[in-house]
């Protein structure tokens, strides 16, 4: 459930009409509902309330400080994948002891920053990464907490680009070699083994892959403990899907119930890394129609948001519902909703029955809170859009629209000495 609803045919975010925000902020902009963010975080967190657990929001899904701060204030932690995300999480008020660090390519500088910050654990993805962590911890004269991210080789039945737990994916350590790597880690003087982790993919709409992975993790954990390696934290990753169109993913409560039934009694702390299920339906992208046009084959609605603002339709063929901000008895027709980017792949909806909006109308691109703004770019030299947060009757810009000045910030036209030029 979310708080984007029509009141007298005007789309509102909580109690604020979306059109009013558009008047003040201009378009396009991302719009988040604080009540929805809170509700979705708590749905996941409460579902595991009877077990020791930590809900570490996957920062990559939506990294704005204001959004992270809401989860920090609800007792959440963060799943990070870069030094930049660590910086954001801490700046937003996340306790370092509630931060887990995943990703296949952590640099020595990022590892140093995370050890100094005092994060809960690194989810280590290779033996060379483990060596680097040991070396950095030694240089700092301290220890580094780790878990190994294993690759359980489970098919998550999702889009190929966002499946991560198959042997052919770059993520994690195969279970066959992970036991040896744990033994190696146990012998390293500056490494402290904390946990075992996995993450098999994103936008999963069925329980079976999660449970298959958990079964393998449980069996593996038993082997480790028999070998005298103590696992205090079991990190199950994220991946629970949401409804964009007609999907029917399990509710967090059902997800948790199934996990707990499979897990049985445990004295370990569960770590969860949800991203999309918390923010996906808590955010929309609001855009204005610039032009409409038609040719002998198709109708096009040209809007002021493009693939640089929301890349998911172009990248994954993802579906996002399109709703008019002012609901009228508008006719619908099969059309493409396209942006201003100079690429045929620049579409937000293709061959879809859409409201036949006219120039000046506002449209809402729904379910855009996860991997929307966080994946946006400056392609075609377009300043990134504003982000706005609604709380009840109030709204606030939580990231200002970029300007042409910020667009070229850090760039310079070099002046080389004349004689350095290559000879003609
Ligand atoms: N943990 C790890 C280690 C991850 O790699 C991810 C997502 C998550 C947690 C959070 O997964 P979630 O709960 O959000 O499914 N850009 C794509 C999604 C990429 C997901 C990458 N990893 C999209 O727009 O669909």
CSV table of C-alpha atoms and ligand atoms in Angstrom, one decimal:
chain,number,residue,atom,x,y,z
A,1,UNK,CA,0.0,0.0,0.0
A,2,UNK,CA,1.2,3.5,-0.8
A,3,UNK,CA,0.1,7.1,-0.3
A,4,UNK,CA,-0.2,8.2,-3.9
A,5,UNK,CA,-4.0,8.5,-4.4
A,6,UNK,CA,-6.5,10.6,-6.3
A,7,UNK,CA,-8.5,13.2,-4.4
A,8,UNK,CA,-11.3,14.6,-6.6
A,9,UNK,CA,-9.4,13.3,-9.6
A,10,UNK,CA,-6.2,15.1,-8.6
A,11,UNK,CA,-3.2,12.8,-7.9
A,12,UNK,CA,-1.9,13.5,-4.4
A,13,UNK,CA,1.1,12.4,-2.5
A,14,UNK,CA,-0.2,12.0,1.0
A,15,UNK,CA,-2.2,15.3,1.4
A,16,UNK,CA,-0.3,17.3,-1.2
A,17,UNK,CA,-1.6,17.7,-4.8
A,18,UNK,CA,1.2,16.6,-7.1
A,19,UNK,CA,0.3,19.5,-9.5
A,20,UNK,CA,1.0,22.0,-6.7
A,21,UNK,CA,4.5,20.7,-6.3
A,22,UNK,CA,5.0,20.8,-10.1
A,23,UNK,CA,4.1,24.5,-10.1
A,24,UNK,CA,6.6,25.3,-7.4
A,25,UNK,CA,9.5,23.0,-8.3
A,26,UNK,CA,9.1,22.7,-12.1
A,27,UNK,CA,9.3,19.3,-13.9
A,28,UNK,CA,10.6,16.7,-14.1
A,29,UNK,CA,11.1,15.7,-10.4
A,30,UNK,CA,11.1,12.6,-8.3
A,31,UNK,CA,8.6,12.6,-5.5
A,32,UNK,CA,8.8,10.4,-2.4
A,33,UNK,CA,6.2,9.9,0.3
A,34,UNK,CA,7.7,9.8,3.9
A,35,UNK,CA,4.6,7.8,5.2
A,36,UNK,CA,5.1,5.2,2.5
A,37,UNK,CA,8.8,4.9,3.1
A,38,UNK,CA,8.2,4.5,6.8
A,39,UNK,CA,5.4,2.0,6.3
A,40,UNK,CA,7.4,-0.2,3.9
A,41,UNK,CA,10.5,-0.1,6.1
A,42,UNK,CA,8.4,-1.1,9.1
A,43,UNK,CA,6.6,-3.9,7.2
A,44,UNK,CA,9.9,-5.6,6.5
A,45,UNK,CA,11.5,-4.8,9.9
A,46,UNK,CA,8.4,-5.8,11.9
A,47,UNK,CA,8.0,-9.1,10.0
A,48,UNK,CA,11.3,-10.2,11.6
A,49,UNK,CA,10.6,-8.6,15.0
A,50,UNK,CA,10.7,-12.0,16.8
A,51,UNK,CA,14.2,-12.7,15.8
A,52,UNK,CA,17.5,-10.8,16.4
A,53,UNK,CA,17.9,-9.0,13.1
A,54,UNK,CA,19.1,-6.0,11.3
A,55,UNK,CA,17.4,-4.3,8.3
A,56,UNK,CA,20.1,-2.9,6.2
A,57,UNK,CA,18.6,-0.8,3.5
A,58,UNK,CA,20.3,-1.2,0.1
A,59,UNK,CA,21.5,2.3,-0.5
A,60,UNK,CA,22.0,1.8,-4.2
A,61,UNK,CA,18.2,1.7,-4.6
A,62,UNK,CA,17.7,5.3,-3.4
A,63,UNK,CA,20.6,7.1,-1.9
A,64,UNK,CA,19.2,10.6,-0.9
A,65,UNK,CA,20.3,11.6,2.6
A,66,UNK,CA,16.7,12.5,3.6
A,67,UNK,CA,15.5,9.0,2.6
A,68,UNK,CA,18.4,7.3,4.4
A,69,UNK,CA,17.8,9.5,7.4
A,70,UNK,CA,14.2,8.2,7.7
A,71,UNK,CA,15.5,4.6,7.9
A,72,UNK,CA,18.3,5.5,10.3
A,73,UNK,CA,15.7,7.1,12.6
A,74,UNK,CA,13.7,3.8,12.5
A,75,UNK,CA,16.7,1.8,13.6
A,76,UNK,CA,17.7,0.6,10.2
A,77,UNK,CA,21.2,0.1,8.9
A,78,UNK,CA,22.7,0.2,5.4
A,79,UNK,CA,23.9,-2.2,2.8
A,80,UNK,CA,26.6,-0.3,0.8
A,81,UNK,CA,28.7,-1.0,-2.2
A,82,UNK,CA,31.1,2.0,-2.4
A,83,UNK,CA,32.9,4.6,-0.4
A,84,UNK,CA,30.4,7.1,-1.7
A,85,UNK,CA,27.5,5.1,-0.2
A,86,UNK,CA,29.4,4.7,3.1
A,87,UNK,CA,29.9,8.5,3.1
A,88,UNK,CA,26.2,9.0,2.5
A,89,UNK,CA,25.0,6.5,5.0
A,90,UNK,CA,27.1,8.0,7.8
A,91,UNK,CA,26.1,11.5,6.9
A,92,UNK,CA,22.5,10.5,7.0
A,93,UNK,CA,22.9,9.3,10.6
A,94,UNK,CA,23.3,5.5,10.1
A,95,UNK,CA,25.2,3.9,12.9
A,96,UNK,CA,28.5,2.4,11.4
A,97,UNK,CA,27.9,-0.7,13.4
A,98,UNK,CA,24.8,-1.3,11.3
A,99,UNK,CA,26.5,-1.1,7.9
A,100,UNK,CA,27.4,-4.0,5.8
A,101,UNK,CA,29.7,-3.6,2.7
A,102,UNK,CA,29.0,-5.7,-0.4
A,103,UNK,CA,30.4,-5.6,-3.9
A,104,UNK,CA,33.1,-7.3,-6.0
A,105,UNK,CA,35.4,-4.3,-6.5
A,106,UNK,CA,36.2,-2.6,-3.2
A,107,UNK,CA,39.4,-0.6,-3.4
A,108,UNK,CA,42.0,-0.5,-0.7
A,109,UNK,CA,41.1,3.2,0.0
A,110,UNK,CA,37.4,2.2,0.4
A,111,UNK,CA,38.3,-0.7,2.6
A,112,UNK,CA,40.4,1.6,4.8
A,113,UNK,CA,37.6,4.1,5.1
A,114,UNK,CA,35.2,1.4,6.1
A,115,UNK,CA,37.5,-0.1,8.7
A,116,UNK,CA,38.1,3.3,10.2
A,117,UNK,CA,34.4,4.0,10.3
A,118,UNK,CA,33.8,0.7,12.2
A,119,UNK,CA,31.3,-1.0,10.0
A,120,UNK,CA,29.6,-4.3,11.0
A,121,UNK,CA,31.2,-6.4,8.3
A,122,UNK,CA,32.6,-6.6,4.8
A,123,UNK,CA,30.8,-9.2,2.6
A,124,UNK,CA,33.9,-10.5,0.9
A,125,UNK,CA,33.6,-11.6,-2.7
A,126,UNK,CA,37.0,-13.1,-3.6
A,127,UNK,CA,40.2,-14.4,-2.1
A,128,UNK,CA,42.2,-11.4,-3.4
A,129,UNK,CA,39.7,-9.0,-1.8
A,130,UNK,CA,40.3,-10.9,1.5
A,131,UNK,CA,44.0,-10.5,1.1
A,132,UNK,CA,43.6,-6.8,0.6
A,133,UNK,CA,41.4,-6.4,3.6
A,134,UNK,CA,44.0,-8.3,5.7
A,135,UNK,CA,46.7,-6.0,4.4
A,136,UNK,CA,44.8,-2.8,5.0
A,137,UNK,CA,43.8,-3.9,8.5
A,138,UNK,CA,47.5,-4.8,9.3
A,139,UNK,CA,48.6,-1.4,8.1
A,140,UNK,CA,46.0,0.3,10.3
A,141,UNK,CA,47.1,-1.9,13.2
A,142,UNK,CA,43.6,-3.2,13.8
A,143,UNK,CA,41.2,-5.9,12.7
A,144,UNK,CA,38.5,-6.1,10.0
A,145,UNK,CA,35.2,-7.9,10.5
A,146,UNK,CA,34.1,-10.1,7.5
A,147,UNK,CA,31.6,-12.5,6.1
A,148,UNK,CA,32.0,-14.3,2.9
A,149,UNK,CA,29.4,-13.7,0.2
A,150,UNK,CA,28.8,-17.1,-1.2
A,151,UNK,CA,27.2,-17.8,-4.6
A,152,UNK,CA,24.6,-20.5,-4.0
A,153,UNK,CA,24.0,-21.1,-7.7
A,154,UNK,CA,20.3,-20.6,-7.5
A,155,UNK,CA,18.1,-19.3,-10.4
A,156,UNK,CA,16.2,-16.3,-9.1
A,157,UNK,CA,13.9,-16.3,-12.2
A,158,UNK,CA,14.3,-12.6,-12.8
A,159,UNK,CA,15.8,-10.4,-15.5
A,160,UNK,CA,19.2,-11.6,-16.6
A,161,UNK,CA,20.9,-8.3,-15.7
A,162,UNK,CA,19.7,-8.4,-12.1
A,163,UNK,CA,20.3,-12.0,-11.3
A,164,UNK,CA,23.4,-12.4,-9.2
A,165,UNK,CA,23.3,-15.8,-7.5
A,166,UNK,CA,24.0,-18.0,-10.6
A,167,UNK,CA,27.5,-19.6,-11.1
A,168,UNK,CA,27.8,-17.6,-14.3
A,169,UNK,CA,27.4,-14.3,-12.4
A,170,UNK,CA,30.4,-12.4,-11.2
A,171,UNK,CA,29.2,-12.3,-7.6
A,172,UNK,CA,30.3,-14.1,-4.5
A,173,UNK,CA,32.5,-17.1,-3.9
A,174,UNK,CA,31.4,-20.6,-5.0
A,175,UNK,CA,30.3,-22.7,-2.1
A,176,UNK,CA,32.9,-25.4,-3.1
A,177,UNK,CA,35.8,-23.0,-2.5
A,178,UNK,CA,34.2,-20.9,0.3
A,179,UNK,CA,35.0,-23.4,3.0
A,180,UNK,CA,38.7,-23.2,2.2
A,181,UNK,CA,38.6,-19.5,2.1
A,182,UNK,CA,36.9,-19.4,5.5
A,183,UNK,CA,39.8,-21.6,6.9
A,184,UNK,CA,42.2,-19.1,5.3
A,185,UNK,CA,40.3,-16.2,6.9
A,186,UNK,CA,40.4,-17.9,10.3
A,187,UNK,CA,44.2,-18.0,10.1
A,188,UNK,CA,44.6,-14.4,9.2
A,189,UNK,CA,45.6,-12.4,12.3
A,190,UNK,CA,43.8,-9.2,11.4
A,191,UNK,CA,40.5,-10.7,10.2
A,192,UNK,CA,37.5,-11.4,12.4
A,193,UNK,CA,34.9,-13.8,11.0
A,194,UNK,CA,31.4,-12.5,11.7
A,195,UNK,CA,29.1,-14.0,9.2
A,196,UNK,CA,27.9,-15.7,6.1
A,197,UNK,CA,26.1,-13.8,3.4
A,198,UNK,CA,24.4,-14.1,0.0
A,199,UNK,CA,22.2,-12.1,-2.4
A,200,UNK,CA,20.8,-14.0,-5.4
A,201,UNK,CA,19.1,-11.3,-7.4
A,202,UNK,CA,16.5,-8.5,-7.5
A,203,UNK,CA,12.8,-8.2,-8.2
A,204,UNK,CA,12.1,-11.8,-7.2
A,205,UNK,CA,8.4,-12.6,-7.2
A,206,UNK,CA,8.4,-16.1,-5.9
A,207,UNK,CA,9.7,-17.6,-2.6
A,208,UNK,CA,11.2,-20.8,-4.0
A,209,UNK,CA,14.6,-19.3,-5.0
A,210,UNK,CA,15.0,-17.6,-1.6
A,211,UNK,CA,14.2,-20.9,0.2
A,212,UNK,CA,16.5,-23.0,-2.1
A,213,UNK,CA,19.3,-20.6,-1.4
A,214,UNK,CA,18.6,-20.6,2.4
A,215,UNK,CA,18.6,-24.4,2.5
A,216,UNK,CA,22.1,-24.4,0.9
A,217,UNK,CA,23.3,-21.7,3.2
A,218,UNK,CA,22.0,-23.6,6.3
A,219,UNK,CA,23.8,-26.8,5.2
A,220,UNK,CA,27.0,-24.8,4.5
A,221,UNK,CA,26.8,-23.1,7.9
A,222,UNK,CA,26.5,-26.4,9.6
A,223,UNK,CA,29.7,-27.5,7.8
A,224,UNK,CA,31.5,-24.4,8.9
A,225,UNK,CA,30.5,-24.7,12.5
A,226,UNK,CA,31.5,-28.4,12.5
A,227,UNK,CA,34.9,-27.1,11.4
A,228,UNK,CA,35.0,-24.7,14.4
A,229,UNK,CA,34.1,-21.5,12.4
A,230,UNK,CA,31.5,-19.5,14.3
A,231,UNK,CA,28.9,-17.6,12.3
A,232,UNK,CA,27.1,-14.9,14.3
A,233,UNK,CA,25.4,-13.1,11.4
A,234,UNK,CA,23.5,-14.7,8.6
A,235,UNK,CA,23.0,-12.1,5.8
A,236,UNK,CA,20.2,-13.1,3.3
A,237,UNK,CA,20.6,-10.2,1.0
A,238,UNK,CA,17.7,-8.3,-0.6
A,239,UNK,CA,15.7,-9.0,-3.7
A,240,UNK,CA,12.1,-9.2,-2.8
A,241,UNK,CA,10.0,-7.9,-5.7
A,242,UNK,CA,7.2,-5.4,-5.9
A,243,UNK,CA,4.2,-4.9,-8.1
A,244,UNK,CA,4.9,-2.7,-11.1
A,245,UNK,CA,2.1,-4.1,-13.3
A,246,UNK,CA,0.4,-7.4,-12.5
A,247,UNK,CA,3.1,-9.2,-10.6
A,248,UNK,CA,2.1,-10.8,-7.3
A,249,UNK,CA,5.2,-11.0,-5.1
A,250,UNK,CA,4.9,-12.2,-1.5
A,251,UNK,CA,4.2,-9.6,1.1
A,252,UNK,CA,7.1,-9.0,3.5
A,253,UNK,CA,5.2,-10.8,6.2
A,254,UNK,CA,4.8,-13.9,4.0
A,255,UNK,CA,8.4,-13.6,3.0
A,256,UNK,CA,9.5,-13.5,6.6
A,257,UNK,CA,7.2,-16.4,7.6
A,258,UNK,CA,8.6,-18.6,4.9
A,259,UNK,CA,12.2,-17.7,5.8
A,260,UNK,CA,11.6,-18.3,9.5
A,261,UNK,CA,9.9,-21.7,8.8
A,262,UNK,CA,12.9,-22.8,6.7
A,263,UNK,CA,15.5,-21.4,9.1
A,264,UNK,CA,14.1,-23.1,12.2
A,265,UNK,CA,15.7,-22.2,15.6
A,266,UNK,CA,18.7,-20.0,15.2
A,267,UNK,CA,20.8,-18.1,17.6
A,268,UNK,CA,22.3,-15.9,14.8
A,269,UNK,CA,21.4,-12.4,13.9
A,270,UNK,CA,19.7,-12.2,10.5
A,271,UNK,CA,20.8,-9.4,8.2
A,272,UNK,CA,18.4,-8.3,5.5
A,273,UNK,CA,19.3,-6.0,2.6
A,274,UNK,CA,16.0,-4.9,1.1
A,275,UNK,CA,16.1,-2.0,-1.4
A,276,UNK,CA,13.3,-2.0,-4.0
A,277,UNK,CA,10.6,-3.4,-1.7
A,278,UNK,CA,10.9,-0.4,0.6
A,279,UNK,CA,11.4,2.5,-1.8
A,280,UNK,CA,10.0,1.2,-5.2
A,281,UNK,CA,6.4,2.1,-4.7
A,282,UNK,CA,7.2,5.0,-2.4
A,283,UNK,CA,8.4,7.2,-5.2
A,284,UNK,CA,7.2,8.5,-8.6
A,285,UNK,CA,8.7,10.6,-11.4
A,286,UNK,CA,6.5,13.5,-12.4
A,287,UNK,CA,6.9,14.8,-16.0
A,288,UNK,CA,5.2,17.2,-18.3
A,289,UNK,CA,4.0,16.6,-21.8
A,290,UNK,CA,5.9,18.8,-24.3
A,291,UNK,CA,4.5,17.6,-27.6
A,292,UNK,CA,2.4,14.9,-29.2
A,293,UNK,CA,2.9,13.6,-32.7
A,294,UNK,CA,1.8,10.7,-34.9
A,295,UNK,CA,3.0,9.1,-38.0
A,296,UNK,CA,1.4,6.5,-40.3
A,297,UNK,CA,2.5,3.8,-37.8
A,298,UNK,CA,2.5,5.2,-34.3
A,299,UNK,CA,1.5,7.9,-31.8
A,300,UNK,CA,4.2,9.5,-29.6
A,301,UNK,CA,3.8,11.5,-26.4
A,302,UNK,CA,7.0,13.5,-25.9
A,303,UNK,CA,7.6,14.4,-22.3
A,304,UNK,CA,10.4,16.3,-20.5
A,305,UNK,CA,11.8,13.3,-18.7
A,306,UNK,CA,14.0,10.8,-20.5
A,307,UNK,CA,16.1,7.7,-20.2
A,308,UNK,CA,18.8,9.7,-18.4
A,309,UNK,CA,16.2,10.4,-15.6
A,310,UNK,CA,14.7,6.9,-15.5
A,311,UNK,CA,16.8,4.3,-17.2
A,312,UNK,CA,14.9,1.1,-16.3
A,313,UNK,CA,12.5,0.9,-19.3
A,314,UNK,CA,15.4,1.3,-21.7
A,315,UNK,CA,17.8,-1.0,-19.8
A,316,UNK,CA,15.6,-3.8,-18.7
A,317,UNK,CA,12.4,-3.3,-20.7
A,318,UNK,CA,10.9,-2.5,-17.4
A,319,UNK,CA,7.2,-1.6,-17.0
A,320,UNK,CA,6.2,1.5,-15.1
A,321,UNK,CA,2.5,2.4,-14.9
A,322,UNK,CA,1.7,5.9,-16.4
A,323,UNK,CA,-1.0,7.9,-14.7
A,324,UNK,CA,-2.4,11.4,-15.4
A,325,UNK,CA,-1.8,13.8,-12.6
A,326,UNK,CA,-5.3,15.3,-13.3
A,327,UNK,CA,-7.6,12.4,-14.0
A,328,UNK,CA,-10.2,13.4,-16.6
A,329,UNK,CA,-12.3,11.4,-19.0
A,330,UNK,CA,-9.2,11.4,-21.2
A,331,UNK,CA,-9.3,8.9,-24.0
A,332,UNK,CA,-6.6,6.3,-24.2
A,333,UNK,CA,-4.8,5.0,-27.2
A,334,UNK,CA,-1.8,2.9,-28.0
A,335,UNK,CA,1.2,5.1,-28.0
A,336,UNK,CA,4.9,5.4,-27.0
A,337,UNK,CA,5.9,7.7,-24.1
A,338,UNK,CA,9.2,9.1,-25.1
A,339,UNK,CA,11.8,11.6,-23.8
A,340,UNK,CA,14.0,14.3,-25.4
A,341,UNK,CA,17.1,12.1,-25.6
A,342,UNK,CA,18.6,11.5,-29.0
A,343,UNK,CA,18.3,7.7,-29.0
A,344,UNK,CA,15.5,5.4,-30.2
A,345,UNK,CA,16.0,3.5,-26.9
A,346,UNK,CA,14.8,6.6,-25.0
A,347,UNK,CA,11.3,5.5,-24.0
A,348,UNK,CA,9.4,5.3,-20.7
A,349,UNK,CA,6.6,3.2,-22.1
A,350,UNK,CA,6.3,1.6,-25.5
A,351,UNK,CA,3.3,0.3,-27.4
A,352,UNK,CA,1.1,0.9,-24.4
A,353,UNK,CA,-2.5,2.0,-24.0
A,354,UNK,CA,-1.8,5.4,-22.5
A,355,UNK,CA,-3.9,8.4,-21.5
A,356,UNK,CA,-4.0,10.6,-24.6
A,357,UNK,CA,-2.4,13.5,-22.8
A,358,UNK,CA,-1.8,16.8,-24.6
A,359,UNK,CA,1.0,19.4,-24.4
A,360,UNK,CA,1.2,20.9,-20.9
A,361,UNK,CA,-0.4,17.9,-19.1
A,362,UNK,CA,1.4,16.3,-16.2
A,363,UNK,CA,2.0,12.6,-16.0
A,364,UNK,CA,3.2,10.4,-13.2
A,365,UNK,CA,5.5,7.5,-13.8
A,366,UNK,CA,4.7,5.2,-11.0
A,367,UNK,CA,6.9,2.8,-9.0
A,368,UNK,CA,10.0,4.9,-9.7
A,369,UNK,CA,11.4,5.2,-6.2
A,370,UNK,CA,13.9,2.3,-6.6
A,371,UNK,CA,16.8,2.6,-9.0
A,372,UNK,CA,15.2,5.7,-10.5
A,373,UNK,CA,17.1,8.8,-9.4
A,374,UNK,CA,20.0,6.7,-8.2
A,375,UNK,CA,20.7,5.5,-11.7
A,376,UNK,CA,20.1,8.8,-13.4
A,377,UNK,CA,22.8,10.5,-15.4
A,378,UNK,CA,23.6,13.8,-17.2
A,379,UNK,CA,23.5,12.2,-20.7
A,380,UNK,CA,22.7,14.7,-23.4
A,381,UNK,CA,23.9,17.3,-20.9
A,382,UNK,CA,20.7,17.3,-19.0
A,383,UNK,CA,20.9,18.6,-15.4
A,384,UNK,CA,19.6,15.9,-13.0
A,385,UNK,CA,16.1,16.5,-11.8
A,386,UNK,CA,15.0,17.6,-8.3
A,387,UNK,CA,14.0,15.2,-5.6
A,388,UNK,CA,11.1,16.1,-3.3
A,389,UNK,CA,9.8,14.5,-0.1
A,390,UNK,CA,6.2,14.8,1.2
A,391,UNK,CA,5.4,14.4,4.8
A,392,UNK,CA,1.6,14.8,5.5
A,393,UNK,CA,0.6,18.2,4.3
A,394,UNK,CA,4.1,19.4,3.7
A,395,UNK,CA,6.7,19.0,1.0
A,396,UNK,CA,10.4,19.9,0.8
A,397,UNK,CA,13.0,19.7,-2.0
A,398,UNK,CA,15.6,17.2,-0.7
A,399,UNK,CA,17.9,17.6,-3.7
A,400,UNK,CA,17.8,20.7,-5.8
A,401,UNK,CA,17.6,20.5,-9.6
A,402,UNK,CA,21.1,20.7,-11.1
A,403,UNK,CA,21.9,23.8,-13.1
A,404,UNK,CA,24.0,24.4,-16.2
A,405,UNK,CA,26.8,25.5,-13.8
A,406,UNK,CA,26.8,22.3,-11.9
A,407,UNK,CA,26.7,20.4,-15.2
A,408,UNK,CA,30.2,21.6,-16.1
A,409,UNK,CA,31.5,21.8,-12.5
A,410,UNK,CA,35.1,20.4,-12.4
A,411,UNK,CA,35.6,20.7,-16.1
A,412,UNK,CA,38.3,22.9,-17.5
A,413,UNK,CA,39.8,23.8,-20.9
A,414,UNK,CA,43.5,23.1,-20.6
A,415,UNK,CA,46.2,25.4,-21.8
A,416,UNK,CA,49.2,23.4,-22.9
A,417,UNK,CA,52.6,24.9,-23.6
A,418,UNK,CA,52.8,25.7,-27.3
A,419,UNK,CA,55.7,23.3,-27.9
A,420,UNK,CA,53.9,20.3,-26.3
A,421,UNK,CA,51.5,20.1,-29.3
A,422,UNK,CA,52.1,17.1,-31.6
A,423,UNK,CA,53.8,18.2,-34.8
A,424,UNK,CA,51.4,18.6,-37.7
B,1,LIG,N1,22.1,-6.5,-1.6
B,1,LIG,C1,23.0,-6.6,-2.7
B,1,LIG,C2,24.3,-7.2,-2.4
B,1,LIG,C3,22.6,-6.2,-3.9
B,1,LIG,O1,23.4,-6.3,-4.9
B,1,LIG,C4,21.3,-5.6,-4.1
B,1,LIG,C5,20.9,-5.1,-5.4
B,1,LIG,C6,20.4,-5.5,-3.0
B,1,LIG,C7,20.9,-6.0,-1.8
B,1,LIG,C8,19.1,-4.9,-3.0
B,1,LIG,O2,18.2,-5.6,-3.9
B,1,LIG,P1,16.7,-5.3,-3.9
B,1,LIG,O3,16.1,-5.6,-2.6
B,1,LIG,O4,16.6,-3.8,-4.3
B,1,LIG,O5,16.1,-6.1,-5.0
B,1,LIG,N2,19.0,-1.6,-11.2
B,1,LIG,C9,18.2,-2.7,-11.1
B,1,LIG,C10,18.4,-3.5,-9.8
B,1,LIG,C11,19.8,-3.9,-9.5
B,1,LIG,C12,19.9,-4.5,-8.2
B,1,LIG,C13,21.3,-4.7,-7.8
B,1,LIG,N3,21.5,-5.2,-6.5
B,1,LIG,C14,16.8,-2.4,-11.4
B,1,LIG,O6,16.5,-1.2,-11.6
B,1,LIG,O7,15.9,-3.2,-11.4
